[in-house]
Amino acid sequence: VADEEKEVIEALLQAFEASPREAAEVRKYAESERTLEDIPLTDMSFDDRRVLLQHAVLLTYIDGEQHEKEKQVLEALCERLRIPDLEAKGLIAAAEERAKKFLNLL
């Protein structure tokens, strides 16, 4: 995980008011490289999957721009999360708009 991504993780931990134990678990989990197959779908609700997608979009803009490889990862993430194409496009577009609006804060 790059330094910029660690900062986003820390911000999300604060935003979601993670307990010290939860924060420690997330930090430890982030220490190892992960793949989309590591996403525990059975542990995630309908809403959690959508929030994950929107946060993933935000992370793709952490360096100020979204690269083609990152777009491909987002597409694969949508498939993995079983979010229908039309809905995924709307979620991604809304998240991209927010990310671009707040690029100066990233």
PDB file of N, CA and C in Angstrom:
ATOM      1  N   VAL A   1       0.852  -1.174   0.000  1.00  0.00           N
ATOM      2  CA  VAL A   1       0.000   0.000   0.000  1.00  0.00           C
ATOM      3  C   VAL A   1       0.897   1.236   0.000  1.00  0.00           C
ATOM      4  N   ALA A   2       0.665   2.123  -0.952  1.00  0.00           N
ATOM      5  CA  ALA A   2       1.445   3.353  -1.062  1.00  0.00           C
ATOM      6  C   ALA A   2       1.083   4.314   0.081  1.00  0.00           C
ATOM      7  N   ASP A   3       1.968   5.269   0.330  1.00  0.00           N
ATOM      8  CA  ASP A   3       1.735   6.226   1.411  1.00  0.00           C
ATOM      9  C   ASP A   3       0.418   6.974   1.247  1.00  0.00           C
ATOM     10  N   GLU A   4       0.113   7.389   0.008  1.00  0.00           N
ATOM     11  CA  GLU A   4      -1.143   8.110  -0.218  1.00  0.00           C
ATOM     12  C   GLU A   4      -2.340   7.236   0.123  1.00  0.00           C
ATOM     13  N   GLU A   5      -2.244   5.951  -0.207  1.00  0.00           N
ATOM     14  CA  GLU A   5      -3.333   5.030   0.088  1.00  0.00           C
ATOM     15  C   GLU A   5      -3.475   4.805   1.584  1.00  0.00           C
ATOM     16  N   LYS A   6      -2.344   4.765   2.285  1.00  0.00           N
ATOM     17  CA  LYS A   6      -2.395   4.637   3.745  1.00  0.00           C
ATOM     18  C   LYS A   6      -3.116   5.831   4.360  1.00  0.00           C
ATOM     19  N   GLU A   7      -2.884   7.009   3.801  1.00  0.00           N
ATOM     20  CA  GLU A   7      -3.559   8.204   4.304  1.00  0.00           C
ATOM     21  C   GLU A   7      -5.071   8.092   4.104  1.00  0.00           C
ATOM     22  N   VAL A   8      -5.492   7.555   2.974  1.00  0.00           N
ATOM     23  CA  VAL A   8      -6.924   7.369   2.718  1.00  0.00           C
ATOM     24  C   VAL A   8      -7.496   6.354   3.692  1.00  0.00           C
ATOM     25  N   ILE A   9      -6.765   5.277   3.923  1.00  0.00           N
ATOM     26  CA  ILE A   9      -7.223   4.278   4.883  1.00  0.00           C
ATOM     27  C   ILE A   9      -7.401   4.908   6.257  1.00  0.00           C
ATOM     28  N   GLU A  10      -6.445   5.710   6.676  1.00  0.00           N
ATOM     29  CA  GLU A  10      -6.544   6.372   7.977  1.00  0.00           C
ATOM     30  C   GLU A  10      -7.749   7.317   8.026  1.00  0.00           C
ATOM     31  N   ALA A  11      -7.976   8.039   6.940  1.00  0.00           N
ATOM     32  CA  ALA A  11      -9.127   8.951   6.889  1.00  0.00           C
ATOM     33  C   ALA A  11     -10.433   8.173   6.969  1.00  0.00           C
ATOM     34  N   LEU A  12     -10.496   7.047   6.288  1.00  0.00           N
ATOM     35  CA  LEU A  12     -11.716   6.229   6.334  1.00  0.00           C
ATOM     36  C   LEU A  12     -11.925   5.635   7.730  1.00  0.00           C
ATOM     37  N   LEU A  13     -10.857   5.221   8.361  1.00  0.00           N
ATOM     38  CA  LEU A  13     -10.977   4.701   9.726  1.00  0.00           C
ATOM     39  C   LEU A  13     -11.550   5.766  10.655  1.00  0.00           C
ATOM     40  N   GLN A  14     -11.094   6.997  10.487  1.00  0.00           N
ATOM     41  CA  GLN A  14     -11.623   8.093  11.302  1.00  0.00           C
ATOM     42  C   GLN A  14     -13.068   8.396  10.934  1.00  0.00           C
ATOM     43  N   ALA A  15     -13.363   8.443   9.640  1.00  0.00           N
ATOM     44  CA  ALA A  15     -14.717   8.780   9.189  1.00  0.00           C
ATOM     45  C   ALA A  15     -15.745   7.763   9.679  1.00  0.00           C
ATOM     46  N   PHE A  16     -15.341   6.489   9.712  1.00  0.00           N
ATOM     47  CA  PHE A  16     -16.256   5.437  10.155  1.00  0.00           C
ATOM     48  C   PHE A  16     -16.136   5.152  11.649  1.00  0.00           C
ATOM     49  N   GLU A  17     -15.340   5.991  12.335  1.00  0.00           N
ATOM     50  CA  GLU A  17     -15.172   5.882  13.777  1.00  0.00           C
ATOM     51  C   GLU A  17     -14.808   4.460  14.194  1.00  0.00           C
ATOM     52  N   ALA A  18     -13.812   3.905  13.510  1.00  0.00           N
ATOM     53  CA  ALA A  18     -13.345   2.560  13.836  1.00  0.00           C
ATOM     54  C   ALA A  18     -12.757   2.536  15.242  1.00  0.00           C
ATOM     55  N   SER A  19     -13.036   1.464  15.946  1.00  0.00           N
ATOM     56  CA  SER A  19     -12.443   1.306  17.273  1.00  0.00           C
ATOM     57  C   SER A  19     -10.948   1.033  17.100  1.00  0.00           C
ATOM     58  N   PRO A  20     -10.181   1.192  18.163  1.00  0.00           N
ATOM     59  CA  PRO A  20      -8.744   0.887  18.056  1.00  0.00           C
ATOM     60  C   PRO A  20      -8.485  -0.546  17.563  1.00  0.00           C
ATOM     61  N   ARG A  21      -9.292  -1.482  18.016  1.00  0.00           N
ATOM     62  CA  ARG A  21      -9.139  -2.876  17.592  1.00  0.00           C
ATOM     63  C   ARG A  21      -9.452  -3.033  16.111  1.00  0.00           C
ATOM     64  N   GLU A  22     -10.545  -2.412  15.653  1.00  0.00           N
ATOM     65  CA  GLU A  22     -10.913  -2.476  14.231  1.00  0.00           C
ATOM     66  C   GLU A  22      -9.847  -1.821  13.361  1.00  0.00           C
ATOM     67  N   ALA A  23      -9.349  -0.674  13.802  1.00  0.00           N
ATOM     68  CA  ALA A  23      -8.313   0.033  13.047  1.00  0.00           C
ATOM     69  C   ALA A  23      -7.057  -0.817  12.934  1.00  0.00           C
ATOM     70  N   ALA A  24      -6.679  -1.461  14.016  1.00  0.00           N
ATOM     71  CA  ALA A  24      -5.490  -2.320  13.994  1.00  0.00           C
ATOM     72  C   ALA A  24      -5.684  -3.480  13.024  1.00  0.00           C
ATOM     73  N   GLU A  25      -6.876  -4.058  12.992  1.00  0.00           N
ATOM     74  CA  GLU A  25      -7.164  -5.154  12.062  1.00  0.00           C
ATOM     75  C   GLU A  25      -7.047  -4.690  10.614  1.00  0.00           C
ATOM     76  N   VAL A  26      -7.593  -3.520  10.318  1.00  0.00           N
ATOM     77  CA  VAL A  26      -7.551  -2.995   8.952  1.00  0.00           C
ATOM     78  C   VAL A  26      -6.107  -2.709   8.549  1.00  0.00           C
ATOM     79  N   ARG A  27      -5.358  -2.085   9.424  1.00  0.00           N
ATOM     80  CA  ARG A  27      -3.953  -1.780   9.116  1.00  0.00           C
ATOM     81  C   ARG A  27      -3.153  -3.061   8.854  1.00  0.00           C
ATOM     82  N   LYS A  28      -3.375  -4.069   9.684  1.00  0.00           N
ATOM     83  CA  LYS A  28      -2.670  -5.340   9.508  1.00  0.00           C
ATOM     84  C   LYS A  28      -3.073  -5.981   8.185  1.00  0.00           C
ATOM     85  N   TYR A  29      -4.351  -5.960   7.879  1.00  0.00           N
ATOM     86  CA  TYR A  29      -4.850  -6.539   6.626  1.00  0.00           C
ATOM     87  C   TYR A  29      -4.214  -5.836   5.425  1.00  0.00           C
ATOM     88  N   ALA A  30      -4.024  -4.530   5.526  1.00  0.00           N
ATOM     89  CA  ALA A  30      -3.477  -3.743   4.414  1.00  0.00           C
ATOM     90  C   ALA A  30      -1.983  -3.973   4.210  1.00  0.00           C
ATOM     91  N   GLU A  31      -1.321  -4.629   5.151  1.00  0.00           N
ATOM     92  CA  GLU A  31       0.114  -4.876   5.025  1.00  0.00           C
ATOM     93  C   GLU A  31       0.456  -5.879   3.920  1.00  0.00           C
ATOM     94  N   SER A  32      -0.482  -6.757   3.598  1.00  0.00           N
ATOM     95  CA  SER A  32      -0.236  -7.797   2.593  1.00  0.00           C
ATOM     96  C   SER A  32      -0.931  -7.450   1.285  1.00  0.00           C
ATOM     97  N   GLU A  33      -0.262  -7.808   0.191  1.00  0.00           N
ATOM     98  CA  GLU A  33      -0.867  -7.585  -1.120  1.00  0.00           C
ATOM     99  C   GLU A  33      -2.114  -8.455  -1.245  1.00  0.00           C
ATOM    100  N   ARG A  34      -3.161  -7.881  -1.802  1.00  0.00           N
ATOM    101  CA  ARG A  34      -4.446  -8.576  -1.941  1.00  0.00           C
ATOM    102  C   ARG A  34      -4.886  -8.570  -3.395  1.00  0.00           C
ATOM    103  N   THR A  35      -5.775  -9.496  -3.712  1.00  0.00           N
ATOM    104  CA  THR A  35      -6.394  -9.536  -5.032  1.00  0.00           C
ATOM    105  C   THR A  35      -7.898  -9.399  -4.857  1.00  0.00           C
ATOM    106  N   LEU A  36      -8.596  -9.238  -5.958  1.00  0.00           N
ATOM    107  CA  LEU A  36     -10.055  -9.132  -5.884  1.00  0.00           C
ATOM    108  C   LEU A  36     -10.677 -10.402  -5.317  1.00  0.00           C
ATOM    109  N   GLU A  37     -10.008 -11.524  -5.513  1.00  0.00           N
ATOM    110  CA  GLU A  37     -10.530 -12.788  -4.994  1.00  0.00           C
ATOM    111  C   GLU A  37     -10.516 -12.833  -3.464  1.00  0.00           C
ATOM    112  N   ASP A  38      -9.755 -11.937  -2.855  1.00  0.00           N
ATOM    113  CA  ASP A  38      -9.698 -11.880  -1.392  1.00  0.00           C
ATOM    114  C   ASP A  38     -10.894 -11.159  -0.773  1.00  0.00           C
ATOM    115  N   ILE A  39     -11.727 -10.551  -1.587  1.00  0.00           N
ATOM    116  CA  ILE A  39     -12.881  -9.830  -1.054  1.00  0.00           C
ATOM    117  C   ILE A  39     -13.880 -10.840  -0.493  1.00  0.00           C
ATOM    118  N   PRO A  40     -14.199 -10.729   0.788  1.00  0.00           N
ATOM    119  CA  PRO A  40     -15.108 -11.692   1.421  1.00  0.00           C
ATOM    120  C   PRO A  40     -16.578 -11.369   1.103  1.00  0.00           C
ATOM    121  N   LEU A  41     -17.012 -11.756  -0.077  1.00  0.00           N
ATOM    122  CA  LEU A  41     -18.364 -11.406  -0.523  1.00  0.00           C
ATOM    123  C   LEU A  41     -19.449 -11.854   0.439  1.00  0.00           C
ATOM    124  N   THR A  42     -19.292 -13.009   1.028  1.00  0.00           N
ATOM    125  CA  THR A  42     -20.344 -13.514   1.912  1.00  0.00           C
ATOM    126  C   THR A  42     -20.475 -12.677   3.180  1.00  0.00           C
ATOM    127  N   ASP A  43     -19.457 -11.904   3.494  1.00  0.00           N
ATOM    128  CA  ASP A  43     -19.502 -11.045   4.681  1.00  0.00           C
ATOM    129  C   ASP A  43     -20.017  -9.646   4.373  1.00  0.00           C
ATOM    130  N   MET A  44     -20.291  -9.369   3.098  1.00  0.00           N
ATOM    131  CA  MET A  44     -20.647  -8.008   2.692  1.00  0.00           C
ATOM    132  C   MET A  44     -22.115  -7.902   2.304  1.00  0.00           C
ATOM    133  N   SER A  45     -22.747  -6.859   2.814  1.00  0.00           N
ATOM    134  CA  SER A  45     -24.143  -6.604   2.452  1.00  0.00           C
ATOM    135  C   SER A  45     -24.217  -5.940   1.079  1.00  0.00           C
ATOM    136  N   PHE A  46     -25.413  -5.830   0.580  1.00  0.00           N
ATOM    137  CA  PHE A  46     -25.691  -5.136  -0.681  1.00  0.00           C
ATOM    138  C   PHE A  46     -25.076  -3.737  -0.639  1.00  0.00           C
ATOM    139  N   ASP A  47     -25.350  -2.998   0.423  1.00  0.00           N
ATOM    140  CA  ASP A  47     -24.843  -1.629   0.557  1.00  0.00           C
ATOM    141  C   ASP A  47     -23.326  -1.585   0.719  1.00  0.00           C
ATOM    142  N   ASP A  48     -22.772  -2.524   1.481  1.00  0.00           N
ATOM    143  CA  ASP A  48     -21.324  -2.562   1.685  1.00  0.00           C
ATOM    144  C   ASP A  48     -20.575  -2.705   0.365  1.00  0.00           C
ATOM    145  N   ARG A  49     -21.124  -3.503  -0.538  1.00  0.00           N
ATOM    146  CA  ARG A  49     -20.479  -3.706  -1.838  1.00  0.00           C
ATOM    147  C   ARG A  49     -20.422  -2.401  -2.625  1.00  0.00           C
ATOM    148  N   ARG A  50     -21.479  -1.628  -2.546  1.00  0.00           N
ATOM    149  CA  ARG A  50     -21.523  -0.359  -3.269  1.00  0.00           C
ATOM    150  C   ARG A  50     -20.580   0.672  -2.651  1.00  0.00           C
ATOM    151  N   VAL A  51     -20.505   0.681  -1.342  1.00  0.00           N
ATOM    152  CA  VAL A  51     -19.578   1.590  -0.660  1.00  0.00           C
ATOM    153  C   VAL A  51     -18.139   1.218  -1.014  1.00  0.00           C
ATOM    154  N   LEU A  52     -17.845  -0.074  -1.037  1.00  0.00           N
ATOM    155  CA  LEU A  52     -16.506  -0.523  -1.410  1.00  0.00           C
ATOM    156  C   LEU A  52     -16.148  -0.038  -2.812  1.00  0.00           C
ATOM    157  N   LEU A  53     -17.070  -0.170  -3.745  1.00  0.00           N
ATOM    158  CA  LEU A  53     -16.808   0.286  -5.113  1.00  0.00           C
ATOM    159  C   LEU A  53     -16.514   1.785  -5.136  1.00  0.00           C
ATOM    160  N   GLN A  54     -17.304   2.565  -4.430  1.00  0.00           N
ATOM    161  CA  GLN A  54     -17.099   4.013  -4.443  1.00  0.00           C
ATOM    162  C   GLN A  54     -15.769   4.396  -3.800  1.00  0.00           C
ATOM    163  N   HIS A  55     -15.369   3.709  -2.747  1.00  0.00           N
ATOM    164  CA  HIS A  55     -14.075   3.980  -2.131  1.00  0.00           C
ATOM    165  C   HIS A  55     -12.934   3.563  -3.064  1.00  0.00           C
ATOM    166  N   ALA A  56     -13.139   2.478  -3.784  1.00  0.00           N
ATOM    167  CA  ALA A  56     -12.118   2.041  -4.741  1.00  0.00           C
ATOM    168  C   ALA A  56     -11.926   3.089  -5.829  1.00  0.00           C
ATOM    169  N   VAL A  57     -13.019   3.687  -6.284  1.00  0.00           N
ATOM    170  CA  VAL A  57     -12.917   4.746  -7.292  1.00  0.00           C
ATOM    171  C   VAL A  57     -12.096   5.901  -6.732  1.00  0.00           C
ATOM    172  N   LEU A  58     -12.378   6.302  -5.520  1.00  0.00           N
ATOM    173  CA  LEU A  58     -11.623   7.381  -4.880  1.00  0.00           C
ATOM    174  C   LEU A  58     -10.131   7.062  -4.861  1.00  0.00           C
ATOM    175  N   LEU A  59      -9.789   5.840  -4.513  1.00  0.00           N
ATOM    176  CA  LEU A  59      -8.377   5.454  -4.461  1.00  0.00           C
ATOM    177  C   LEU A  59      -7.705   5.520  -5.826  1.00  0.00           C
ATOM    178  N   THR A  60      -8.469   5.310  -6.898  1.00  0.00           N
ATOM    179  CA  THR A  60      -7.858   5.375  -8.226  1.00  0.00           C
ATOM    180  C   THR A  60      -7.441   6.791  -8.593  1.00  0.00           C
ATOM    181  N   TYR A  61      -7.953   7.761  -7.885  1.00  0.00           N
ATOM    182  CA  TYR A  61      -7.604   9.166  -8.153  1.00  0.00           C
ATOM    183  C   TYR A  61      -6.587   9.715  -7.165  1.00  0.00           C
ATOM    184  N   ILE A  62      -6.060   8.881  -6.297  1.00  0.00           N
ATOM    185  CA  ILE A  62      -5.200   9.354  -5.218  1.00  0.00           C
ATOM    186  C   ILE A  62      -3.958  10.075  -5.726  1.00  0.00           C
ATOM    187  N   ASP A  63      -3.487   9.707  -6.930  1.00  0.00           N
ATOM    188  CA  ASP A  63      -2.312  10.379  -7.491  1.00  0.00           C
ATOM    189  C   ASP A  63      -2.700  11.518  -8.430  1.00  0.00           C
ATOM    190  N   GLY A  64      -3.991  11.852  -8.468  1.00  0.00           N
ATOM    191  CA  GLY A  64      -4.453  12.982  -9.273  1.00  0.00           C
ATOM    192  C   GLY A  64      -5.068  12.609 -10.603  1.00  0.00           C
ATOM    193  N   GLU A  65      -4.900  11.366 -11.013  1.00  0.00           N
ATOM    194  CA  GLU A  65      -5.508  10.925 -12.266  1.00  0.00           C
ATOM    195  C   GLU A  65      -5.812   9.436 -12.194  1.00  0.00           C
ATOM    196  N   GLN A  66      -6.756   9.040 -13.015  1.00  0.00           N
ATOM    197  CA  GLN A  66      -7.146   7.630 -13.065  1.00  0.00           C
ATOM    198  C   GLN A  66      -6.539   7.009 -14.326  1.00  0.00           C
ATOM    199  N   HIS A  67      -5.789   5.940 -14.134  1.00  0.00           N
ATOM    200  CA  HIS A  67      -5.102   5.282 -15.237  1.00  0.00           C
ATOM    201  C   HIS A  67      -5.955   4.154 -15.813  1.00  0.00           C
ATOM    202  N   GLU A  68      -5.649   3.759 -17.033  1.00  0.00           N
ATOM    203  CA  GLU A  68      -6.415   2.718 -17.717  1.00  0.00           C
ATOM    204  C   GLU A  68      -6.416   1.411 -16.925  1.00  0.00           C
ATOM    205  N   LYS A  69      -5.288   1.048 -16.360  1.00  0.00           N
ATOM    206  CA  LYS A  69      -5.224  -0.189 -15.573  1.00  0.00           C
ATOM    207  C   LYS A  69      -6.163  -0.109 -14.369  1.00  0.00           C
ATOM    208  N   GLU A  70      -6.261   1.064 -13.769  1.00  0.00           N
ATOM    209  CA  GLU A  70      -7.160   1.245 -12.629  1.00  0.00           C
ATOM    210  C   GLU A  70      -8.616   1.105 -13.057  1.00  0.00           C
ATOM    211  N   LYS A  71      -8.942   1.604 -14.233  1.00  0.00           N
ATOM    212  CA  LYS A  71     -10.303   1.444 -14.764  1.00  0.00           C
ATOM    213  C   LYS A  71     -10.624  -0.031 -14.965  1.00  0.00           C
ATOM    214  N   GLN A  72      -9.643  -0.775 -15.441  1.00  0.00           N
ATOM    215  CA  GLN A  72      -9.838  -2.209 -15.655  1.00  0.00           C
ATOM    216  C   GLN A  72     -10.060  -2.931 -14.324  1.00  0.00           C
ATOM    217  N   VAL A  73      -9.336  -2.510 -13.305  1.00  0.00           N
ATOM    218  CA  VAL A  73      -9.518  -3.107 -11.984  1.00  0.00           C
ATOM    219  C   VAL A  73     -10.922  -2.800 -11.462  1.00  0.00           C
ATOM    220  N   LEU A  74     -11.393  -1.579 -11.693  1.00  0.00           N
ATOM    221  CA  LEU A  74     -12.739  -1.223 -11.258  1.00  0.00           C
ATOM    222  C   LEU A  74     -13.797  -2.076 -11.969  1.00  0.00           C
ATOM    223  N   GLU A  75     -13.600  -2.310 -13.250  1.00  0.00           N
ATOM    224  CA  GLU A  75     -14.524  -3.177 -13.992  1.00  0.00           C
ATOM    225  C   GLU A  75     -14.544  -4.585 -13.396  1.00  0.00           C
ATOM    226  N   ALA A  76     -13.365  -5.111 -13.123  1.00  0.00           N
ATOM    227  CA  ALA A  76     -13.270  -6.444 -12.531  1.00  0.00           C
ATOM    228  C   ALA A  76     -13.882  -6.463 -11.133  1.00  0.00           C
ATOM    229  N   LEU A  77     -13.703  -5.370 -10.399  1.00  0.00           N
ATOM    230  CA  LEU A  77     -14.288  -5.267  -9.066  1.00  0.00           C
ATOM    231  C   LEU A  77     -15.808  -5.318  -9.146  1.00  0.00           C
ATOM    232  N   CYS A  78     -16.379  -4.621 -10.093  1.00  0.00           N
ATOM    233  CA  CYS A  78     -17.837  -4.639 -10.262  1.00  0.00           C
ATOM    234  C   CYS A  78     -18.339  -6.059 -10.522  1.00  0.00           C
ATOM    235  N   GLU A  79     -17.605  -6.779 -11.351  1.00  0.00           N
ATOM    236  CA  GLU A  79     -17.975  -8.170 -11.623  1.00  0.00           C
ATOM    237  C   GLU A  79     -17.878  -8.996 -10.349  1.00  0.00           C
ATOM    238  N   ARG A  80     -16.781  -8.834  -9.632  1.00  0.00           N
ATOM    239  CA  ARG A  80     -16.565  -9.594  -8.394  1.00  0.00           C
ATOM    240  C   ARG A  80     -17.640  -9.277  -7.356  1.00  0.00           C
ATOM    241  N   LEU A  81     -18.044  -8.017  -7.292  1.00  0.00           N
ATOM    242  CA  LEU A  81     -19.062  -7.601  -6.322  1.00  0.00           C
ATOM    243  C   LEU A  81     -20.487  -7.894  -6.798  1.00  0.00           C
ATOM    244  N   ARG A  82     -20.583  -8.345  -8.048  1.00  0.00           N
ATOM    245  CA  ARG A  82     -21.883  -8.681  -8.649  1.00  0.00           C
ATOM    246  C   ARG A  82     -22.816  -7.469  -8.694  1.00  0.00           C
ATOM    247  N   ILE A  83     -22.240  -6.340  -9.079  1.00  0.00           N
ATOM    248  CA  ILE A  83     -23.029  -5.123  -9.251  1.00  0.00           C
ATOM    249  C   ILE A  83     -23.366  -5.027 -10.740  1.00  0.00           C
ATOM    250  N   PRO A  84     -24.650  -4.952 -11.081  1.00  0.00           N
ATOM    251  CA  PRO A  84     -25.052  -4.891 -12.491  1.00  0.00           C
ATOM    252  C   PRO A  84     -24.410  -3.702 -13.212  1.00  0.00           C
ATOM    253  N   ASP A  85     -24.117  -3.891 -14.499  1.00  0.00           N
ATOM    254  CA  ASP A  85     -23.396  -2.885 -15.294  1.00  0.00           C
ATOM    255  C   ASP A  85     -24.005  -1.488 -15.199  1.00  0.00           C
ATOM    256  N   LEU A  86     -25.293  -1.374 -15.415  1.00  0.00           N
ATOM    257  CA  LEU A  86     -25.929  -0.051 -15.424  1.00  0.00           C
ATOM    258  C   LEU A  86     -25.780   0.633 -14.063  1.00  0.00           C
ATOM    259  N   GLU A  87     -26.011  -0.109 -13.015  1.00  0.00           N
ATOM    260  CA  GLU A  87     -25.862   0.454 -11.668  1.00  0.00           C
ATOM    261  C   GLU A  87     -24.396   0.804 -11.399  1.00  0.00           C
ATOM    262  N   ALA A  88     -23.489  -0.064 -11.794  1.00  0.00           N
ATOM    263  CA  ALA A  88     -22.065   0.178 -11.579  1.00  0.00           C
ATOM    264  C   ALA A  88     -21.618   1.455 -12.275  1.00  0.00           C
ATOM    265  N   LYS A  89     -22.076   1.661 -13.492  1.00  0.00           N
ATOM    266  CA  LYS A  89     -21.704   2.873 -14.220  1.00  0.00           C
ATOM    267  C   LYS A  89     -22.146   4.119 -13.469  1.00  0.00           C
ATOM    268  N   GLY A  90     -23.352   4.093 -12.923  1.00  0.00           N
ATOM    269  CA  GLY A  90     -23.852   5.233 -12.150  1.00  0.00           C
ATOM    270  C   GLY A  90     -23.054   5.464 -10.880  1.00  0.00           C
ATOM    271  N   LEU A  91     -22.747   4.392 -10.167  1.00  0.00           N
ATOM    272  CA  LEU A  91     -21.959   4.505  -8.939  1.00  0.00           C
ATOM    273  C   LEU A  91     -20.559   5.036  -9.224  1.00  0.00           C
ATOM    274  N   ILE A  92     -19.948   4.513 -10.278  1.00  0.00           N
ATOM    275  CA  ILE A  92     -18.594   4.946 -10.641  1.00  0.00           C
ATOM    276  C   ILE A  92     -18.598   6.408 -11.065  1.00  0.00           C
ATOM    277  N   ALA A  93     -19.576   6.792 -11.881  1.00  0.00           N
ATOM    278  CA  ALA A  93     -19.647   8.181 -12.347  1.00  0.00           C
ATOM    279  C   ALA A  93     -19.797   9.146 -11.170  1.00  0.00           C
ATOM    280  N   ALA A  94     -20.674   8.803 -10.222  1.00  0.00           N
ATOM    281  CA  ALA A  94     -20.875   9.668  -9.056  1.00  0.00           C
ATOM    282  C   ALA A  94     -19.597   9.752  -8.211  1.00  0.00           C
ATOM    283  N   ALA A  95     -18.933   8.613  -8.026  1.00  0.00           N
ATOM    284  CA  ALA A  95     -17.703   8.599  -7.236  1.00  0.00           C
ATOM    285  C   ALA A  95     -16.579   9.361  -7.939  1.00  0.00           C
ATOM    286  N   GLU A  96     -16.500   9.224  -9.275  1.00  0.00           N
ATOM    287  CA  GLU A  96     -15.484   9.971 -10.031  1.00  0.00           C
ATOM    288  C   GLU A  96     -15.715  11.468  -9.918  1.00  0.00           C
ATOM    289  N   GLU A  97     -16.967  11.874  -9.989  1.00  0.00           N
ATOM    290  CA  GLU A  97     -17.294  13.299  -9.874  1.00  0.00           C
ATOM    291  C   GLU A  97     -16.856  13.841  -8.519  1.00  0.00           C
ATOM    292  N   ARG A  98     -17.143  13.078  -7.454  1.00  0.00           N
ATOM    293  CA  ARG A  98     -16.719  13.493  -6.110  1.00  0.00           C
ATOM    294  C   ARG A  98     -15.198  13.539  -6.016  1.00  0.00           C
ATOM    295  N   ALA A  99     -14.538  12.516  -6.541  1.00  0.00           N
ATOM    296  CA  ALA A  99     -13.070  12.466  -6.471  1.00  0.00           C
ATOM    297  C   ALA A  99     -12.457  13.660  -7.201  1.00  0.00           C
ATOM    298  N   LYS A 100     -12.956  13.967  -8.376  1.00  0.00           N
ATOM    299  CA  LYS A 100     -12.413  15.090  -9.151  1.00  0.00           C
ATOM    300  C   LYS A 100     -12.666  16.415  -8.432  1.00  0.00           C
ATOM    301  N   LYS A 101     -13.820  16.512  -7.796  1.00  0.00           N
ATOM    302  CA  LYS A 101     -14.175  17.741  -7.077  1.00  0.00           C
ATOM    303  C   LYS A 101     -13.240  17.976  -5.906  1.00  0.00           C
ATOM    304  N   PHE A 102     -12.770  16.893  -5.296  1.00  0.00           N
ATOM    305  CA  PHE A 102     -11.941  17.023  -4.105  1.00  0.00           C
ATOM    306  C   PHE A 102     -10.491  16.625  -4.329  1.00  0.00           C
ATOM    307  N   LEU A 103     -10.045  16.652  -5.572  1.00  0.00           N
ATOM    308  CA  LEU A 103      -8.653  16.288  -5.870  1.00  0.00           C
ATOM    309  C   LEU A 103      -7.666  17.104  -5.055  1.00  0.00           C
ATOM    310  N   ASN A 104      -7.995  18.329  -4.801  1.00  0.00           N
ATOM    311  CA  ASN A 104      -7.083  19.198  -4.045  1.00  0.00           C
ATOM    312  C   ASN A 104      -6.919  18.720  -2.597  1.00  0.00           C
ATOM    313  N   LEU A 105      -7.842  17.900  -2.126  1.00  0.00           N
ATOM    314  CA  LEU A 105      -7.752  17.392  -0.752  1.00  0.00           C
ATOM    315  C   LEU A 105      -7.069  16.031  -0.689  1.00  0.00           C
ATOM    316  N   LEU A 106      -6.935  15.370  -1.836  1.00  0.00           N
ATOM    317  CA  LEU A 106      -6.347  14.027  -1.852  1.00  0.00           C
ATOM    318  C   LEU A 106      -4.849  14.083  -1.765  1.00  0.00           C
TER     319      LEU A 106
END
